[in-house]
XYZ file of C-alpha atoms in Angstrom:
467
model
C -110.361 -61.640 19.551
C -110.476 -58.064 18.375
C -109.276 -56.116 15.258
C -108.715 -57.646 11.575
C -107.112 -60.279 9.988
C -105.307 -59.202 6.665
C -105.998 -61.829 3.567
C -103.202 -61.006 1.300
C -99.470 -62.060 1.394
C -97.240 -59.162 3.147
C -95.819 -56.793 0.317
C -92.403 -56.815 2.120
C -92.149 -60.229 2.348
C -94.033 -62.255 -0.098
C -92.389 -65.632 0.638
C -93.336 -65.646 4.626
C -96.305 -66.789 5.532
C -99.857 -68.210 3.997
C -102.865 -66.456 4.294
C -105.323 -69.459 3.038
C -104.894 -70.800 6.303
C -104.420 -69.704 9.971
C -102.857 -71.626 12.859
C -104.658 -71.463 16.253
C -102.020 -73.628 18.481
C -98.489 -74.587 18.317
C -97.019 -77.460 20.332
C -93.158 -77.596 20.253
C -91.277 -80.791 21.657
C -87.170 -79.527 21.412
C -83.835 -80.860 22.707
C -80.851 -78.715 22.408
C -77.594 -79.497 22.557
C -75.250 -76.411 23.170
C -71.921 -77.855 22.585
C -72.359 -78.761 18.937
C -75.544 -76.601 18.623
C -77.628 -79.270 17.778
C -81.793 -78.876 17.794
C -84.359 -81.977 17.132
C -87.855 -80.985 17.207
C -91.323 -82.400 16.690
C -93.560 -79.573 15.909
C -97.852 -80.028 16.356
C -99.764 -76.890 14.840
C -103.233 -77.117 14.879
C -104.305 -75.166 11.857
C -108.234 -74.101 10.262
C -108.108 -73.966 6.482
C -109.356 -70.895 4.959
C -112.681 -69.797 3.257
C -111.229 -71.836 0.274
C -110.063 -76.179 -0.128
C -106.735 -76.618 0.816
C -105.205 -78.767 -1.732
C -101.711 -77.806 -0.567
C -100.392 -75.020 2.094
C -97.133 -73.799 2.672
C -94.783 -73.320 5.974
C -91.469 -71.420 6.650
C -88.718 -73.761 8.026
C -85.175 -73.120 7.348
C -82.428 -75.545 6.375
C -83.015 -78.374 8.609
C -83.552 -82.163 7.642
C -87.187 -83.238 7.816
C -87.589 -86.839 9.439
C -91.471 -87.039 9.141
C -94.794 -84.672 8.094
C -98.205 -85.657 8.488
C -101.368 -83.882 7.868
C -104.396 -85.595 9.920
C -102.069 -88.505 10.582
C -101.166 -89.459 6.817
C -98.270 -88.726 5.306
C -98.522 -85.593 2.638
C -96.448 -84.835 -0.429
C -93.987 -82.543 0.279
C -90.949 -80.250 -0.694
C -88.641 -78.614 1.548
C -86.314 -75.777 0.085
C -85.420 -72.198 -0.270
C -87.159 -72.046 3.658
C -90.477 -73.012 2.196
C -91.924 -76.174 3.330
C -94.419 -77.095 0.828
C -96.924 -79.131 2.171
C -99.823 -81.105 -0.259
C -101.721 -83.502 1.553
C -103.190 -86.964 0.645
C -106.836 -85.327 0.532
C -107.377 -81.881 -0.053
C -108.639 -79.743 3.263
C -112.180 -78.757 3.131
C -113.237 -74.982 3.594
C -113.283 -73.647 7.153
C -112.083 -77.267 7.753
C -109.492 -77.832 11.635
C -106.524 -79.826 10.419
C -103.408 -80.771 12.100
C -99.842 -80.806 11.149
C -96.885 -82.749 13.026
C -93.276 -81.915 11.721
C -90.203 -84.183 12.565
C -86.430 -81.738 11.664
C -82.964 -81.774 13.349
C -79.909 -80.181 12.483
C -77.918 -77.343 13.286
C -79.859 -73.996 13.285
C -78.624 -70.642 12.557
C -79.896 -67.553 11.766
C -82.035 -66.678 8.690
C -80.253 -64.073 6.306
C -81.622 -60.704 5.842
C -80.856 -56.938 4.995
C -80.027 -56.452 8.587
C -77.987 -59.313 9.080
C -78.746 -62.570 10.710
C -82.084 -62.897 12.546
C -83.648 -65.906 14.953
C -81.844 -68.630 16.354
C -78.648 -67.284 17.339
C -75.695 -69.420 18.888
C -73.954 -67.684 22.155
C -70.553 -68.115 23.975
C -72.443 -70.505 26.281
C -76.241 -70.967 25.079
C -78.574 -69.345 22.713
C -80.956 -67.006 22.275
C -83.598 -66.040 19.604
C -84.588 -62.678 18.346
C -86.864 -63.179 15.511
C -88.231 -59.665 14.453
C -89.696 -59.325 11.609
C -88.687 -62.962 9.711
C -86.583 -65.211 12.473
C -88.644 -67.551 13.597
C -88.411 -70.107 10.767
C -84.317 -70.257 11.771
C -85.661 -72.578 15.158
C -89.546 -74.198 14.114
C -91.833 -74.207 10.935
C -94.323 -71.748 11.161
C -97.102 -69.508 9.387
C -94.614 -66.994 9.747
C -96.906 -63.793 9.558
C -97.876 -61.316 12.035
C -101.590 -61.517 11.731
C -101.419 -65.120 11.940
C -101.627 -65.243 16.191
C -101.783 -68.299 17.936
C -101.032 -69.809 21.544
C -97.665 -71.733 22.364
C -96.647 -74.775 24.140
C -92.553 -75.016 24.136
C -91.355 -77.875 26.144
C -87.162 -77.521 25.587
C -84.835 -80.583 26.913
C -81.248 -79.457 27.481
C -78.088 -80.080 29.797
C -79.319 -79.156 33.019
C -76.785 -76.830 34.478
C -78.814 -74.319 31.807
C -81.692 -72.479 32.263
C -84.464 -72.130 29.389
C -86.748 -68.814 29.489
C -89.365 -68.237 27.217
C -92.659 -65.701 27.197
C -94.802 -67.295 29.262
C -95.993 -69.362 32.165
C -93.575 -72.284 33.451
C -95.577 -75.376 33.798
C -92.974 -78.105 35.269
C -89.159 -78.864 35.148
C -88.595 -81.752 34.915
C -85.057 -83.502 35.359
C -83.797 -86.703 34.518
C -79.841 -87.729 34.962
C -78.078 -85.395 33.223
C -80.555 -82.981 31.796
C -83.938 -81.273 32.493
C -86.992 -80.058 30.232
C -88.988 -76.960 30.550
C -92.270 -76.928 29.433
C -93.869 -73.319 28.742
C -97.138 -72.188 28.372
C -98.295 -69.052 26.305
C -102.366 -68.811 26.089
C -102.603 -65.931 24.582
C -102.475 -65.404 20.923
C -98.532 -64.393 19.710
C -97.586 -64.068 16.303
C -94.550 -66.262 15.194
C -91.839 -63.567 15.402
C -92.831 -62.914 19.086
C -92.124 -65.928 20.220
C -88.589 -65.728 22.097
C -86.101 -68.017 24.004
C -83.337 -68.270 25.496
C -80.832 -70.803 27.145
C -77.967 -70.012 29.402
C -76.342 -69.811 32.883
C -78.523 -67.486 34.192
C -79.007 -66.645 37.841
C -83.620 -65.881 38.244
C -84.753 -63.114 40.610
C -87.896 -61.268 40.922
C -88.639 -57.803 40.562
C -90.413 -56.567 42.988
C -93.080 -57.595 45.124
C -96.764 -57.700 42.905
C -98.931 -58.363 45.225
C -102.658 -59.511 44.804
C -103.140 -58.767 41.327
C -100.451 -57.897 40.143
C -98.289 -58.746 37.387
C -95.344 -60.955 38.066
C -92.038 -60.264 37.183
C -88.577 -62.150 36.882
C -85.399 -61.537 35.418
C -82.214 -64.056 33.667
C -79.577 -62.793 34.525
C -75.820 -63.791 34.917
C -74.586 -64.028 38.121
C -71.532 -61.295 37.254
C -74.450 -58.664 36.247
C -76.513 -59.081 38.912
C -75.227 -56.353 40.818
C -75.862 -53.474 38.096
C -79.190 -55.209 36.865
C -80.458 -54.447 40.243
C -79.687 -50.629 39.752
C -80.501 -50.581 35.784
C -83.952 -52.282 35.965
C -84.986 -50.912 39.715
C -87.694 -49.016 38.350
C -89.238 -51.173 35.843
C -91.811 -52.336 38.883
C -93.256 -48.539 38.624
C -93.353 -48.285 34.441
C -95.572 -51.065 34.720
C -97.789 -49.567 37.303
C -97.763 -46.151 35.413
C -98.421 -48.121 31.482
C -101.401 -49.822 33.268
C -102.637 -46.714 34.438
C -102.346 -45.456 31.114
C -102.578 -47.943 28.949
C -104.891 -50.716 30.425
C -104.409 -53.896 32.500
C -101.157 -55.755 31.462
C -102.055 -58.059 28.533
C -100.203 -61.296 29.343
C -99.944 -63.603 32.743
C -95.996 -62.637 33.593
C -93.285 -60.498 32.451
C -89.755 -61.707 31.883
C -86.594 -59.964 31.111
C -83.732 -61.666 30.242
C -79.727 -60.082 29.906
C -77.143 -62.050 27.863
C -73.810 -62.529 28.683
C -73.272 -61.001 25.636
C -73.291 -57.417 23.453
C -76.428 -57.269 21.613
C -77.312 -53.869 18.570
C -80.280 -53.611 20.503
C -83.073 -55.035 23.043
C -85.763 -56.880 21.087
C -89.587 -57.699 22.872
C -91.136 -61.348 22.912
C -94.823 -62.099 23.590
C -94.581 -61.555 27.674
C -90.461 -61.362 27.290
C -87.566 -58.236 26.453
C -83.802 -59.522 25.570
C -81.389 -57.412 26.800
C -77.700 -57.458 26.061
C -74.575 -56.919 29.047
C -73.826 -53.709 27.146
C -77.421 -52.443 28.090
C -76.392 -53.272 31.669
C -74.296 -50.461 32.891
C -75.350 -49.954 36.985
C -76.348 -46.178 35.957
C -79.599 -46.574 34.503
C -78.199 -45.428 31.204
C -80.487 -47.720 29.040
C -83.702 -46.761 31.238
C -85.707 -45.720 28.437
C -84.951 -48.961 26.541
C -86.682 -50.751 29.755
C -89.610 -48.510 28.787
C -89.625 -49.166 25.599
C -89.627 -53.354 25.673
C -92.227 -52.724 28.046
C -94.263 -50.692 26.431
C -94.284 -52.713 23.833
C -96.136 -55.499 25.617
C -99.218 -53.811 24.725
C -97.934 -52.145 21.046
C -97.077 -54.421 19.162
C -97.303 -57.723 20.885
C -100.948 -57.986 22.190
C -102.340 -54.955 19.382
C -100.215 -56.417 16.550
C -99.767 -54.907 13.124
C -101.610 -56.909 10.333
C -98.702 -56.431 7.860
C -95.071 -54.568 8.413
C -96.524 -51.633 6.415
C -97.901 -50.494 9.637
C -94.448 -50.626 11.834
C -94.512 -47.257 13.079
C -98.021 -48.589 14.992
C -95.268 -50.602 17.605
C -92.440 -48.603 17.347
C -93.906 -44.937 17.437
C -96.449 -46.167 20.253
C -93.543 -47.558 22.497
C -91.016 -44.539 21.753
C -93.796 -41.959 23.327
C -94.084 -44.668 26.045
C -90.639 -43.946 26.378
C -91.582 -40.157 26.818
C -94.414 -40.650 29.368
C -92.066 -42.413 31.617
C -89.528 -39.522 31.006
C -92.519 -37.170 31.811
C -93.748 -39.036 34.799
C -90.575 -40.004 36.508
C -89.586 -36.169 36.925
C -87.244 -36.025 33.507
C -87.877 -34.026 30.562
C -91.696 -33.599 29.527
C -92.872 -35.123 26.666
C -93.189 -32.378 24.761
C -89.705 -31.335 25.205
C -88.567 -34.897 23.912
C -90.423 -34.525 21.208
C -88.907 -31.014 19.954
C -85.825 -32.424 20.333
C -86.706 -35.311 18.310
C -88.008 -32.971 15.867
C -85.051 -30.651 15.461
C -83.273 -34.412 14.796
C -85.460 -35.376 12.079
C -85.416 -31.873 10.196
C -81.794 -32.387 9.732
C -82.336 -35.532 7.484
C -83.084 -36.697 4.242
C -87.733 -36.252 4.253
C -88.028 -39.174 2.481
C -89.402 -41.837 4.514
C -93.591 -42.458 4.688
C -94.377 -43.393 8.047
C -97.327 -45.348 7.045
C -94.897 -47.626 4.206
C -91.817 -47.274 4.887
C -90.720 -49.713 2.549
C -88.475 -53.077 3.383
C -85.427 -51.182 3.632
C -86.601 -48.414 5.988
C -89.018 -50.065 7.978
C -86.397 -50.133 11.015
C -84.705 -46.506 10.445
C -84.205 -44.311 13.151
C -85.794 -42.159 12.144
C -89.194 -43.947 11.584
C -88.638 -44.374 16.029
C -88.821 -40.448 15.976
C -91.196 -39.989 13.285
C -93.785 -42.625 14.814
C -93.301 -40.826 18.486
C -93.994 -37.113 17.043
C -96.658 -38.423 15.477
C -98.625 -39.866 18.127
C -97.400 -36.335 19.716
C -99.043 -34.526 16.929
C -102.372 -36.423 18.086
C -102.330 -35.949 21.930
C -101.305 -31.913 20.878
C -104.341 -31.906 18.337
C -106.875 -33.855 21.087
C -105.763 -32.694 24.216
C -104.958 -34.432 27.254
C -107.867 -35.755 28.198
C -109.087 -37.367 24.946
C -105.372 -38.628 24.027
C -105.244 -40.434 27.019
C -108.719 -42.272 27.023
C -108.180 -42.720 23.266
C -104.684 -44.389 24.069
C -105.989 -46.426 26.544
C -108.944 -47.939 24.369
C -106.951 -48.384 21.680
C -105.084 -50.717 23.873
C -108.376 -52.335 25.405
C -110.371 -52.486 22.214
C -107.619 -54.477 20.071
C -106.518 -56.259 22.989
C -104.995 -59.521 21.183
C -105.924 -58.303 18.033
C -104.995 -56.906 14.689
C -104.738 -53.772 13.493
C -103.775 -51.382 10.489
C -103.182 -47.520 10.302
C -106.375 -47.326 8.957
C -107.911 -48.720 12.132
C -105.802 -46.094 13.733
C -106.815 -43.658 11.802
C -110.456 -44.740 12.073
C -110.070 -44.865 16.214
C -108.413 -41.468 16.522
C -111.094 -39.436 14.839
C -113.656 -40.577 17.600
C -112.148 -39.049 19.870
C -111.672 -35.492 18.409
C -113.654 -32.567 18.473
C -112.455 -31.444 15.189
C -111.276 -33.728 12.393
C -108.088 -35.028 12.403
C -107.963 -36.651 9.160
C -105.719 -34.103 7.871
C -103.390 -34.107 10.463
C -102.856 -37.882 10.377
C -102.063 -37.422 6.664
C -99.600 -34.789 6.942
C -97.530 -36.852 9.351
C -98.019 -39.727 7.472
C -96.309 -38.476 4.396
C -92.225 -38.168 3.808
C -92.494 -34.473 4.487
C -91.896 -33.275 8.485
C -94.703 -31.044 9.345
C -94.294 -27.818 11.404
C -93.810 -28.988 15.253
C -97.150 -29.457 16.750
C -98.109 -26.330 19.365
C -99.508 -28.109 22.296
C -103.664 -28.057 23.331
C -103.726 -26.706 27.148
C -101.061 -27.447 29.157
C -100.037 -31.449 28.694
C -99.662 -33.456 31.376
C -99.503 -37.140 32.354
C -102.319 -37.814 34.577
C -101.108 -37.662 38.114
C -97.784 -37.014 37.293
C -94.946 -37.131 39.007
C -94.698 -39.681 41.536
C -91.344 -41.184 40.647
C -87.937 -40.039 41.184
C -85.731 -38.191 38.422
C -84.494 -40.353 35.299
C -80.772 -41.120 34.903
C -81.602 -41.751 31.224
C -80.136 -38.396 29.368
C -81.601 -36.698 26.649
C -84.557 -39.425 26.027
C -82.248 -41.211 23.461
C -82.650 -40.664 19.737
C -82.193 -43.603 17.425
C -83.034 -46.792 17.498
C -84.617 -48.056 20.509
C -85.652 -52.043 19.642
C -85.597 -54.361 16.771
């Protein structure tokens, strides 16, 4: 694996996560119950203590009654509250040492409180989903819960089997016995703890598209009442993945699933190999195209180049609104360019107090960091030119494949690609104040653009694109 692993707790939230140790595998064993919304789970992590003895580590697991821990097979000390399972076991872990960690909980799990409401585990109509971004996951299964801390999945989920359980990716086997079945999912590649999605309900599964040798598969969840405007709405996502592997590299995971809820959701939010949808982003006239894009794009910003801390946000969300752009730009709508004036007329209107690169807790998912983050990345395809930005963009991709990454790393990878330096530039954009809108280097273009027909999306869509 690529890129950097951060050492310190993150500054926005100190009480998530434990950096003196790092978890390489995660084996979940769940039954649900959706009537009374009731989850048992035994979880396995397979963890390697740090570069200092371990005489006692720390996980986040929300309010759920622990049956059973051991560490190595013997049964630690232990305190469970606040969401902080505090773990010391019978014999301190050596340096570097591999150490495993089996938790027994049940109970009834909800979503864990935060500025922007409730996040993780959330109970539906008829099923559940989960939508951890950036501190949910605790709310379903004790984790390191910290984005630099990536590590491969197994999620086996028994539930009533007129359901169906989706979660990022591969399905091993189904298995059903009498009333109910269990799904067992596989997800090699390394996925930080808030990435890790699911969802149960009555979904109807179809394929999009046909990928041929090589190609990435792709399925969609969907209820049976939708079906008919999903097919319209997400037509075209066959061809954004063909055009972000053009530009962006080979698609980082096995399979890409999409999954709409039967009910309204704020906004889409991305999984490791998985985007949740909501029925209000179904509408049979592509007008939530862009947000396709977007949970796409992110695939490879955010998910398999993943920040080290949430300082660094506007790396995911400023990469996957110009995604947003090139597919604006290369399906025949408006060019990237002139998304990003308009995006900069929008942000010259508002308050210039928000630094890109630190945003702070409370403004780490403003609108107008979306903007900000896209002009930015503008600014740097304007200051490069075409041809650079685009090889730059792709090798950023490539390099930190399943890796992580800072601003600084950004920063650091831009400049190699720029005839002049760019170090002021990035600094200017950086900071709260909006600099002048970037005049464009030649004449930009998306390489072999267009080859797609016209967008339905609108103006490109400011705000808020994904949690």
């Amino acid at each position: 694996m690529s890129g950097e692993r951060t050492t310190a707790t993150d500054p926005y939230f100190p009480d998530h996560g434990d950096s003196r140790y790092r978890v390489h595998r995660y084996e979940l064993a769940l039954e649900y119950r959706p009537g009374p919304n009731r989850l048992a789970g035994t979880a396995r992590l397979s963890a390697i203590a740090g570069r200092a003895p371990l005489t006692e580590f720390q996980l986040n697991l929300s309010d759920f009654r622990v049956g059973r821990i051991l560490v190595n097979g013997r049964a630690p000390h232990y305190t469970h509250r606040g969401g902080r399972l505090r773990v010391r076991p019978a014999k301190p872990l050596s340096a570097g040492a591999a150490f495993t960690v089996e938790v027994h909980y049940a109970g009834n799990p909800k979503p864990v409180r935060s500025p922007w409401g409730g996040l993780g585990w959330e109970e539906l109509t008829d099923g559940a989903l989960v939508a951890s971004q950036p501190v949910g996951a605790p709310s379903w299964y004790p984790c390191n819960d910290r984005p630099a801390d990536k590590a491969s999945y197994q999620i086996s989920v028994n539930t009533p089997s007129a359901y169906t359980v989706v979660a990022g990716g591969r399905l091993l086997t189904r298995t059903t016995k009498a009333s109910t079945t269990t799904w067992v999912y596989e997800q090699a590649a390394p996925t930080s703890s808030y990435l890790v999605g699911l969802s149960i309900g009555m979904y109807q599964t179809v394929l999009l598209g046909d990928p041929g040798l090589g190609g990435v598969p792709q399925s969609a969840h969907v209820p049976a009442h939708l079906l008919s405007r999903f097919s319209r709405d997400f037509a075209r996502q066959p061809a954004m993945m063909r055009l972000f592997e053009e530009l962006f590299g080979p698609y980082p995971f096995g399979e890409y699933a999409v999954v709409v809820a039967d009910e309204e959701l704020d906004v889409p939010v991305e999984a490791q190999g998985l985007s949740l949808f909501g029925a209000n982003h179904v509408d049979g006239v592509r007008g939530s195209e862009r947000l396709v894009a977007h949970e796409l794009a992110h695939q490879w910003f955010g998910n398999s180049v993943t920040i080290a801390d949430w300082r660094h946000i506007w790396l995911n969300e400023g990469l996957a609104k110009y995604a947003e752009w090139l597919w604006s730009e290369r399906s025949g709508g408006r060019t990237a360019h002139e998304l990003a004036a308009v995006a900069h007329r929008f942000l010259a209107g508002l308050p210039q107090d928000l630094k890109l690169a630190d945003p702070g807790r409370k403004l780490m998912f403003d609108d107008r960091l979306y903007e900000r983050g896209g002009l930015t990345v503008h600014a740097v395809r304007c200051a490069l030119g075409d041809e650079a930005f685009f090889r730059m963009l792709r090798d950023w991709a490539t390099v930190h494949r399943h890796g992580v990454v800072t601003t600084a790393s950004f920063a650091a990878h831009v400049s190699r690609y720029a005839a002049e330096p760019v170090d002021a530039l990035l600094t200017a954009w950086l900071q709260p104040a909006l600099p002048p809108f970037p005049a464009p280097h030649g004449s930009p273009s998306v390489p072999g653009r267009p080859s797609y027909p016209p967008t339905n999306g609108g103006p490109g869509g400011l705000g808020r694109a994904s949690a």
